[in-house]
mmCIF file of C-alpha atoms in Angstrom:
data_model
loop_
_atom_site.group_PDB
_atom_site.id
_atom_site.type_symbol
_atom_site.label_atom_id
_atom_site.label_comp_id
_atom_site.label_asym_id
_atom_site.label_seq_id
_atom_site.Cartn_x
_atom_site.Cartn_y
_atom_site.Cartn_z
ATOM 1 C CA MET M 35 0.108 0.022 -0.186
ATOM 2 C CA THR M 36 1.387 3.586 -1.017
ATOM 3 C CA LYS M 37 2.183 5.982 1.973
ATOM 4 C CA PRO M 38 0.389 9.088 1.844
ATOM 5 C CA VAL M 39 2.160 11.998 1.013
ATOM 6 C CA ARG M 40 3.021 14.134 4.240
ATOM 7 C CA ILE M 41 3.514 17.722 4.491
ATOM 8 C CA ARG M 42 6.945 17.003 5.718
ATOM 9 C CA ASP M 43 7.951 15.380 2.409
ATOM 10 C CA ILE M 44 6.971 18.226 0.302
ATOM 11 C CA ALA M 45 9.061 20.541 2.757
ATOM 12 C CA GLU M 46 11.974 18.428 2.210
ATOM 13 C CA ALA M 47 11.793 18.315 -1.441
ATOM 14 C CA CYS M 48 11.401 22.241 -1.562
ATOM 15 C CA GLY M 49 13.649 22.739 1.198
ATOM 16 C CA VAL M 50 11.654 25.286 3.302
ATOM 17 C CA SER M 51 9.812 24.788 6.485
ATOM 18 C CA LEU M 52 6.543 22.765 7.492
ATOM 19 C CA GLY M 53 4.912 26.170 7.973
ATOM 20 C CA ALA M 54 5.813 27.430 4.726
ATOM 21 C CA VAL M 55 3.982 23.979 3.187
ATOM 22 C CA SER M 56 0.772 24.213 5.097
ATOM 23 C CA ARG M 57 0.589 28.415 4.338
ATOM 24 C CA ALA M 58 0.919 27.366 0.620
ATOM 25 C CA LEU M 59 -1.743 24.486 0.444
ATOM 26 C CA LYS M 60 -4.013 26.325 2.569
ATOM 27 C CA GLY M 61 -3.514 29.299 0.757
ATOM 28 C CA GLN M 62 -2.646 31.696 3.474
ATOM 29 C CA PRO M 63 -0.480 34.670 3.298
ATOM 30 C CA GLY M 64 3.347 34.976 4.260
ATOM 31 C CA LEU M 65 4.843 33.640 0.980
ATOM 32 C CA ARG M 66 6.024 34.981 -2.204
ATOM 33 C CA GLU M 67 4.041 33.740 -4.684
ATOM 34 C CA GLU M 68 6.949 31.741 -6.771
ATOM 35 C CA THR M 69 7.466 29.757 -3.635
ATOM 36 C CA ARG M 70 3.957 29.031 -3.118
ATOM 37 C CA LEU M 71 3.793 27.777 -6.804
ATOM 38 C CA ARG M 72 6.515 25.700 -6.396
ATOM 39 C CA ILE M 73 5.296 24.257 -3.225
ATOM 40 C CA ILE M 74 1.921 23.320 -4.908
ATOM 41 C CA SER M 75 3.828 22.086 -8.142
ATOM 42 C CA VAL M 76 5.914 19.620 -5.658
ATOM 43 C CA ALA M 77 2.773 18.347 -4.011
ATOM 44 C CA GLU M 78 0.941 17.657 -7.108
ATOM 45 C CA GLN M 79 4.115 15.678 -8.471
ATOM 46 C CA GLN M 80 4.246 13.567 -5.417
ATOM 47 C CA GLY M 81 0.771 12.973 -5.432
ATOM 48 C CA TYR M 82 -0.415 14.718 -2.358
ATOM 49 C CA ASP M 83 -4.076 14.484 -1.380
ATOM 50 C CA PHE M 84 -5.714 17.993 -1.279
ATOM 51 C CA SER M 85 -8.910 16.675 0.038
ATOM 52 C CA ARG M 86 -7.452 16.563 3.234
ATOM 53 C CA LEU M 87 -7.099 20.281 3.399
ATOM 54 C CA ARG M 88 -11.041 20.183 4.125
ATOM 55 C CA SER M 89 -11.050 17.860 7.279
ATOM 56 C CA ASP M 90 -11.531 21.047 9.205
ATOM 57 C CA LYS M 91 -14.769 22.607 9.119
ATOM 58 C CA LEU M 92 -14.976 25.608 7.141
ATOM 59 C CA LYS M 93 -14.631 29.086 8.936
ATOM 60 C CA ARG M 94 -14.208 31.564 5.977
ATOM 61 C CA VAL M 95 -15.617 32.032 2.666
ATOM 62 C CA LEU M 96 -14.932 34.356 0.221
ATOM 63 C CA PHE M 97 -17.527 35.404 -2.400
ATOM 64 C CA LEU M 98 -16.064 36.717 -5.899
ATOM 65 C CA LEU M 99 -17.187 38.817 -8.092
ATOM 66 C CA HIS M 100 -15.718 39.936 -11.539
ATOM 67 C CA ARG M 101 -14.639 43.518 -11.695
ATOM 68 C CA GLN M 102 -16.124 43.681 -15.473
ATOM 69 C CA HIS M 103 -19.698 43.561 -13.814
ATOM 70 C CA ASN M 104 -21.072 46.991 -13.455
ATOM 71 C CA ILE M 105 -21.665 46.739 -9.811
ATOM 72 C CA SER M 106 -24.483 49.426 -9.845
ATOM 73 C CA ARG M 107 -26.407 47.117 -12.445
ATOM 74 C CA ALA M 108 -25.309 43.906 -11.159
ATOM 75 C CA LEU M 109 -26.325 44.357 -7.395
ATOM 76 C CA PRO M 110 -29.795 44.190 -7.861
ATOM 77 C CA PHE M 111 -29.306 40.006 -8.935
ATOM 78 C CA TYR M 112 -25.976 39.224 -6.958
ATOM 79 C CA SER M 113 -26.710 41.371 -3.827
ATOM 80 C CA GLN M 114 -29.689 38.902 -3.242
ATOM 81 C CA LEU M 115 -27.703 35.882 -3.928
ATOM 82 C CA LEU M 116 -24.958 37.062 -1.786
ATOM 83 C CA LEU M 117 -27.671 37.672 1.421
ATOM 84 C CA GLY M 118 -28.901 33.864 0.434
ATOM 85 C CA ILE M 119 -25.194 32.628 0.910
ATOM 86 C CA GLU M 120 -24.673 35.081 4.035
ATOM 87 C CA ASN M 121 -27.837 33.891 5.487
ATOM 88 C CA LEU M 122 -26.985 30.231 5.567
ATOM 89 C CA CYS M 123 -23.116 31.357 6.602
ATOM 90 C CA ARG M 124 -24.741 32.563 9.751
ATOM 91 C CA GLU M 125 -26.700 29.749 10.392
ATOM 92 C CA GLN M 126 -23.299 27.338 9.933
ATOM 93 C CA GLY M 127 -21.102 29.914 11.887
ATOM 94 C CA ILE M 128 -19.017 30.861 8.854
ATOM 95 C CA ALA M 129 -17.739 34.344 8.010
ATOM 96 C CA LEU M 130 -18.210 35.731 4.673
ATOM 97 C CA SER M 131 -16.240 38.260 3.079
ATOM 98 C CA PHE M 132 -16.441 39.980 -0.545
ATOM 99 C CA LEU M 133 -13.957 40.771 -3.224
ATOM 100 C CA SER M 134 -14.162 41.904 -6.748
ATOM 101 C CA ILE M 135 -11.403 41.022 -9.139
ATOM 102 C CA GLY M 136 -10.180 40.924 -12.797
ATOM 103 C CA PRO M 137 -7.389 39.085 -14.945
ATOM 104 C CA GLY M 138 -5.090 42.386 -14.283
ATOM 105 C CA ASP M 139 -5.089 41.967 -10.489
ATOM 106 C CA ALA M 140 -2.637 40.078 -8.352
ATOM 107 C CA VAL M 141 -5.141 37.387 -7.873
ATOM 108 C CA SER M 142 -3.515 34.994 -5.266
ATOM 109 C CA GLU M 143 -2.599 37.966 -3.198
ATOM 110 C CA GLN M 144 -5.596 39.529 -3.096
ATOM 111 C CA VAL M 145 -7.609 36.316 -2.089
ATOM 112 C CA MET M 146 -5.029 35.433 0.343
ATOM 113 C CA LEU M 147 -5.802 38.936 2.373
ATOM 114 C CA HIS M 148 -9.135 36.938 3.321
ATOM 115 C CA GLN M 149 -7.200 33.707 4.297
ATOM 116 C CA PRO M 150 -10.416 32.173 3.396
ATOM 117 C CA ASP M 151 -10.999 28.437 3.450
ATOM 118 C CA ALA M 152 -13.001 28.240 0.442
ATOM 119 C CA LEU M 153 -14.371 30.545 -2.978
ATOM 120 C CA ILE M 154 -17.536 30.741 -4.326
ATOM 121 C CA CYS M 155 -17.369 32.559 -7.518
ATOM 122 C CA ALA M 156 -20.589 34.454 -9.465
ATOM 123 C CA GLY M 157 -20.952 35.268 -12.538
ATOM 124 C CA PHE M 158 -18.733 35.588 -15.790
ATOM 125 C CA PHE M 159 -15.059 34.610 -15.224
ATOM 126 C CA GLU M 160 -12.622 34.323 -17.774
ATOM 127 C CA PRO M 161 -11.223 30.781 -17.930
ATOM 128 C CA GLU M 162 -7.484 32.031 -17.195
ATOM 129 C CA LEU M 163 -9.233 33.777 -14.272
ATOM 130 C CA LEU M 164 -10.841 30.834 -12.993
ATOM 131 C CA ALA M 165 -7.353 28.725 -13.621
ATOM 132 C CA LEU M 166 -5.631 31.077 -11.234
ATOM 133 C CA LEU M 167 -8.333 30.373 -8.872
ATOM 134 C CA ALA M 168 -7.840 26.892 -9.375
ATOM 135 C CA GLN M 169 -4.184 26.590 -8.667
ATOM 136 C CA MET M 170 -4.604 27.631 -5.188
ATOM 137 C CA LYS M 171 -6.337 24.232 -4.324
ATOM 138 C CA LEU M 172 -9.288 25.789 -2.214
ATOM 139 C CA PRO M 173 -12.377 24.146 -2.295
ATOM 140 C CA LEU M 174 -14.259 26.419 -5.304
ATOM 141 C CA VAL M 175 -18.065 26.127 -6.330
ATOM 142 C CA LEU M 176 -19.510 28.503 -9.286
ATOM 143 C CA VAL M 177 -22.726 29.994 -9.133
ATOM 144 C CA ASP M 178 -24.256 31.631 -12.169
ATOM 145 C CA LEU M 179 -21.734 30.218 -14.262
ATOM 146 C CA TRP M 180 -20.140 26.678 -15.717
ATOM 147 C CA ALA M 181 -16.720 25.463 -16.364
ATOM 148 C CA PRO M 182 -15.451 22.155 -17.273
ATOM 149 C CA GLY M 183 -14.600 19.994 -13.948
ATOM 150 C CA LEU M 184 -16.060 22.801 -11.629
ATOM 151 C CA PRO M 185 -19.143 22.060 -9.368
ATOM 152 C CA CYS M 186 -21.762 24.930 -9.991
ATOM 153 C CA VAL M 187 -25.467 25.869 -9.533
ATOM 154 C CA ASN M 188 -27.326 27.921 -12.011
ATOM 155 C CA PRO M 189 -30.938 28.965 -12.539
ATOM 156 C CA ASP M 190 -32.372 26.789 -15.689
ATOM 157 C CA ASN M 191 -31.355 29.455 -18.303
ATOM 158 C CA THR M 192 -32.656 27.579 -21.112
ATOM 159 C CA GLN M 193 -36.172 26.812 -19.516
ATOM 160 C CA GLY M 194 -36.200 30.394 -19.047
ATOM 161 C CA GLY M 195 -35.201 31.720 -22.457
ATOM 162 C CA TYR M 196 -37.680 28.966 -23.614
ATOM 163 C CA LEU M 197 -40.813 30.240 -21.479
ATOM 164 C CA ALA M 198 -39.698 33.901 -22.229
ATOM 165 C CA THR M 199 -40.133 33.126 -26.057
ATOM 166 C CA ARG M 200 -42.886 30.831 -25.763
ATOM 167 C CA HIS M 201 -45.088 33.700 -23.878
ATOM 168 C CA LEU M 202 -43.959 36.170 -26.654
ATOM 169 C CA ILE M 203 -45.078 33.472 -29.355
ATOM 170 C CA ASP M 204 -48.469 32.840 -27.451
ATOM 171 C CA GLN M 205 -49.185 36.615 -27.526
ATOM 172 C CA GLY M 206 -49.106 36.624 -31.118
ATOM 173 C CA ARG M 207 -45.802 38.021 -31.662
ATOM 174 C CA THR M 208 -44.101 36.897 -34.856
ATOM 175 C CA ARG M 209 -40.789 39.042 -34.949
ATOM 176 C CA ILE M 210 -39.155 38.265 -31.901
ATOM 177 C CA ALA M 211 -35.612 39.442 -31.071
ATOM 178 C CA PHE M 212 -33.069 38.888 -28.759
ATOM 179 C CA LEU M 213 -31.004 41.504 -27.036
ATOM 180 C CA ALA M 214 -27.532 40.471 -25.058
ATOM 181 C CA SER M 215 -24.505 42.250 -24.080
ATOM 182 C CA THR M 216 -22.178 39.716 -24.872
ATOM 183 C CA LEU M 217 -22.383 35.829 -25.767
ATOM 184 C CA ALA M 218 -19.438 35.142 -23.779
ATOM 185 C CA HIS M 219 -21.199 34.438 -20.541
ATOM 186 C CA TYR M 220 -22.705 31.147 -19.967
ATOM 187 C CA SER M 221 -26.116 32.052 -18.768
ATOM 188 C CA ILE M 222 -26.884 34.494 -21.541
ATOM 189 C CA ARG M 223 -25.759 31.377 -24.160
ATOM 190 C CA GLN M 224 -28.390 29.075 -22.308
ATOM 191 C CA ARG M 225 -30.809 31.869 -22.557
ATOM 192 C CA GLU M 226 -30.111 32.194 -26.027
ATOM 193 C CA LYS M 227 -30.518 28.376 -26.803
ATOM 194 C CA GLY M 228 -34.134 28.334 -25.134
ATOM 195 C CA TYR M 229 -34.728 31.240 -27.344
ATOM 196 C CA ARG M 230 -33.941 29.503 -30.402
ATOM 197 C CA GLN M 231 -35.438 26.202 -28.871
ATOM 198 C CA ALA M 232 -38.827 27.983 -28.696
ATOM 199 C CA LEU M 233 -38.785 29.593 -32.295
ATOM 200 C CA TYR M 234 -37.741 26.265 -33.756
ATOM 201 C CA GLU M 235 -40.493 24.580 -32.063
ATOM 202 C CA ALA M 236 -42.977 27.088 -33.366
ATOM 203 C CA ARG M 237 -41.640 26.928 -37.051
ATOM 204 C CA LEU M 238 -40.520 30.508 -36.622
ATOM 205 C CA LEU M 239 -37.326 31.687 -38.735
ATOM 206 C CA MET M 240 -36.124 35.245 -37.294
ATOM 207 C CA PRO M 241 -33.485 36.883 -39.543
ATOM 208 C CA PRO M 242 -29.854 36.930 -38.437
ATOM 209 C CA GLU M 243 -29.883 40.627 -37.468
ATOM 210 C CA TYR M 244 -32.887 40.053 -34.836
ATOM 211 C CA GLU M 245 -30.112 38.655 -32.209
ATOM 212 C CA ALA M 246 -28.663 41.908 -31.352
ATOM 213 C CA ILE M 247 -25.414 41.590 -29.577
ATOM 214 C CA ALA M 248 -24.395 44.942 -28.058
ATOM 215 C CA PRO M 249 -21.180 46.730 -29.176
ATOM 216 C CA PRO M 250 -18.110 46.406 -26.590
ATOM 217 C CA LEU M 251 -18.166 49.608 -25.028
ATOM 218 C CA LEU M 252 -17.152 50.785 -21.616
ATOM 219 C CA ASP M 253 -20.459 51.865 -20.958
ATOM 220 C CA THR M 254 -23.015 48.954 -21.131
ATOM 221 C CA GLU M 255 -26.181 51.155 -21.100
ATOM 222 C CA ARG M 256 -25.105 52.992 -24.046
ATOM 223 C CA SER M 257 -23.974 49.914 -25.854
ATOM 224 C CA LEU M 258 -27.133 48.475 -25.231
ATOM 225 C CA SER M 259 -29.212 51.560 -26.498
ATOM 226 C CA GLU M 260 -27.065 51.494 -29.573
ATOM 227 C CA ALA M 261 -27.930 47.612 -30.400
ATOM 228 C CA ILE M 262 -31.761 48.619 -29.492
ATOM 229 C CA ASP M 263 -31.747 51.572 -32.174
ATOM 230 C CA GLU M 264 -30.400 49.220 -34.528
ATOM 231 C CA LEU M 265 -33.169 46.681 -33.981
ATOM 232 C CA LEU M 266 -35.584 49.414 -34.315
ATOM 233 C CA ASN M 267 -34.385 50.787 -37.191
ATOM 234 C CA LEU M 268 -34.655 47.687 -39.590
ATOM 235 C CA PRO M 269 -36.805 48.249 -42.264
ATOM 236 C CA GLU M 270 -38.823 45.515 -40.734
ATOM 237 C CA PRO M 271 -38.464 46.247 -37.054
ATOM 238 C CA PRO M 272 -39.419 43.610 -34.325
ATOM 239 C CA ASP M 273 -42.866 43.465 -32.413
ATOM 240 C CA ALA M 274 -41.227 42.012 -29.395
ATOM 241 C CA ILE M 275 -37.683 41.805 -27.651
ATOM 242 C CA PHE M 276 -36.488 39.078 -25.053
ATOM 243 C CA ALA M 277 -33.796 40.899 -23.357
ATOM 244 C CA TYR M 278 -31.003 38.865 -21.573
ATOM 245 C CA ASN M 279 -31.726 40.172 -18.125
ATOM 246 C CA ASP M 280 -34.254 42.785 -16.639
ATOM 247 C CA ALA M 281 -31.666 45.684 -16.646
ATOM 248 C CA ALA M 282 -31.328 45.698 -20.380
ATOM 249 C CA ALA M 283 -35.313 45.110 -21.069
ATOM 250 C CA MET M 284 -35.589 48.388 -18.609
ATOM 251 C CA VAL M 285 -33.267 49.840 -21.301
ATOM 252 C CA VAL M 286 -35.519 48.741 -24.168
ATOM 253 C CA LEU M 287 -38.637 50.357 -22.161
ATOM 254 C CA ARG M 288 -36.484 53.678 -22.140
ATOM 255 C CA VAL M 289 -35.839 53.734 -25.864
ATOM 256 C CA CYS M 290 -39.300 52.787 -26.713
ATOM 257 C CA ALA M 291 -40.484 55.559 -24.715
ATOM 258 C CA GLN M 292 -38.335 57.938 -26.442
ATOM 259 C CA ARG M 293 -39.462 56.777 -29.566
ATOM 260 C CA GLY M 294 -42.938 56.936 -28.836
ATOM 261 C CA LEU M 295 -43.624 53.355 -29.071
ATOM 262 C CA ARG M 296 -46.081 51.744 -26.669
ATOM 263 C CA VAL M 297 -45.244 48.767 -24.585
ATOM 264 C CA PRO M 298 -47.064 46.276 -25.179
ATOM 265 C CA GLN M 299 -49.278 47.484 -27.600
ATOM 266 C CA ASP M 300 -46.405 48.323 -30.396
ATOM 267 C CA ILE M 301 -43.731 46.121 -29.063
ATOM 268 C CA ALA M 302 -43.652 43.484 -26.303
ATOM 269 C CA VAL M 303 -40.596 43.180 -23.806
ATOM 270 C CA VAL M 304 -39.650 40.338 -21.494
ATOM 271 C CA GLY M 305 -36.647 40.440 -19.488
ATOM 272 C CA PHE M 306 -34.862 37.867 -17.043
ATOM 273 C CA ASP M 307 -34.153 37.350 -13.271
ATOM 274 C CA ASP M 308 -37.057 39.179 -11.742
ATOM 275 C CA ILE M 309 -35.111 41.898 -9.558
ATOM 276 C CA GLU M 310 -37.141 44.224 -7.526
ATOM 277 C CA SER M 311 -37.664 47.204 -9.862
ATOM 278 C CA ALA M 312 -38.926 44.861 -12.483
ATOM 279 C CA ALA M 313 -42.315 45.212 -10.824
ATOM 280 C CA TRP M 314 -42.414 48.935 -10.733
ATOM 281 C CA SER M 315 -40.832 49.851 -14.016
ATOM 282 C CA LEU M 316 -43.299 51.630 -16.214
ATOM 283 C CA PRO M 317 -44.724 49.449 -17.891
ATOM 284 C CA PRO M 318 -44.371 46.781 -15.081
ATOM 285 C CA LEU M 319 -41.999 44.116 -16.789
ATOM 286 C CA THR M 320 -43.033 40.904 -17.204
ATOM 287 C CA THR M 321 -39.887 38.556 -16.533
ATOM 288 C CA ILE M 322 -38.566 35.073 -15.701
ATOM 289 C CA ALA M 323 -38.075 34.718 -12.132
ATOM 290 C CA VAL M 324 -34.965 33.755 -10.519
ATOM 291 C CA ASP M 325 -34.832 32.740 -6.509
ATOM 292 C CA LYS M 326 -31.682 34.262 -6.149
ATOM 293 C CA GLN M 327 -31.445 33.684 -2.382
ATOM 294 C CA LEU M 328 -32.015 30.166 -2.802
ATOM 295 C CA LEU M 329 -29.268 29.991 -5.526
ATOM 296 C CA GLY M 330 -26.660 31.496 -3.384
ATOM 297 C CA ARG M 331 -27.819 28.862 -0.767
ATOM 298 C CA GLU M 332 -27.693 25.972 -2.781
ATOM 299 C CA ALA M 333 -24.333 27.272 -3.918
ATOM 300 C CA LEU M 334 -22.856 27.178 -0.115
ATOM 301 C CA LYS M 335 -24.563 23.712 0.297
ATOM 302 C CA LEU M 336 -22.724 22.639 -2.673
ATOM 303 C CA LEU M 337 -19.528 23.884 -1.100
ATOM 304 C CA LEU M 338 -20.170 22.195 1.909
ATOM 305 C CA ASP M 339 -20.980 18.829 0.454
ATOM 306 C CA GLU M 340 -17.847 16.380 0.676
ATOM 307 C CA LYS M 341 -18.268 15.390 -3.155
ATOM 308 C CA GLN M 342 -18.456 18.849 -4.143
ATOM 309 C CA GLU M 343 -19.618 17.847 -7.938
ATOM 310 C CA GLY M 344 -22.130 17.994 -10.602
ATOM 311 C CA ASN M 345 -24.210 20.793 -12.224
ATOM 312 C CA TYR M 346 -27.487 21.720 -10.435
ATOM 313 C CA LEU M 347 -30.101 23.576 -11.947
ATOM 314 C CA LEU M 348 -32.575 25.805 -9.870
ATOM 315 C CA PRO M 349 -36.365 26.018 -11.816
ATOM 316 C CA VAL M 350 -37.394 29.169 -12.795
ATOM 317 C CA LYS M 351 -40.927 30.648 -13.791
ATOM 318 C CA LEU M 352 -42.715 33.282 -16.293
ATOM 319 C CA VAL M 353 -43.945 36.277 -14.290
ATOM 320 C CA VAL M 354 -46.458 38.063 -16.509
ATOM 321 C CA ARG M 355 -46.925 41.657 -16.113
ATOM 322 C CA ALA M 356 -48.080 44.718 -18.317
ATOM 323 C CA SER M 357 -45.217 44.574 -20.808
#
């Protein structure tokens, strides 16, 4: 029977102290980055069982959000998700902290300042940034995101896109556009998939220009406005728009109001997420409801699960309002 690799074995191979190995494996501060990476590399080569680091109860969890997210636009969704995580952390005696990061940051140094036992990444992250986080060998769960080999929890985005588009079809709309800020985000691609599925079942074929992807500008709202203007300036503009989230749908409502278009009489609009402001927009927004606090709680439950594997989908539902 092969003897398990000990911290002492790694320390001897690296020529460092036992404490340095312990800090490196646990993602704790106090080491130069190259030293930490060298220790982890040797541990991997020797076959160290990183799951042993999970033998102790989690005490600190770090919630990570990509700096790319416009915080003022993202918080109506992610603040509720964060509350769901915090409520369960409180019940479990776990401390929760928050960090916004981007690919240009000294990621491991910023993370280690929080001395977390585990990480939850929410929303969009580049594969390269996820790889840097995975190198830290801390338990890691994704929420509102998917990546190969990593455990995650998501709303059923495909079903949501299908329900939104099916609703517009049932309302008699035949020129249905899809509006997105980008297709780089997993959840948006899944929502587009549901949109396409509903159109296919209804035997409706939309022109390619009806899939409006906002141009890459720093100001997301301005970018979305330009994409909406392009849709509405088409020789045969859409009679309905499915927006990838509620914040984008409310930009559609504003642009339509500026043009004198009546919603839903002239054009119907459906969003996604059911953020609080969707109910009191003018007109109130029809949307796909996501239980954001449950999404957060399920992400933490997955983190606490010893197996920590799989892609878990949470159900969504259509909320019909005046739009």
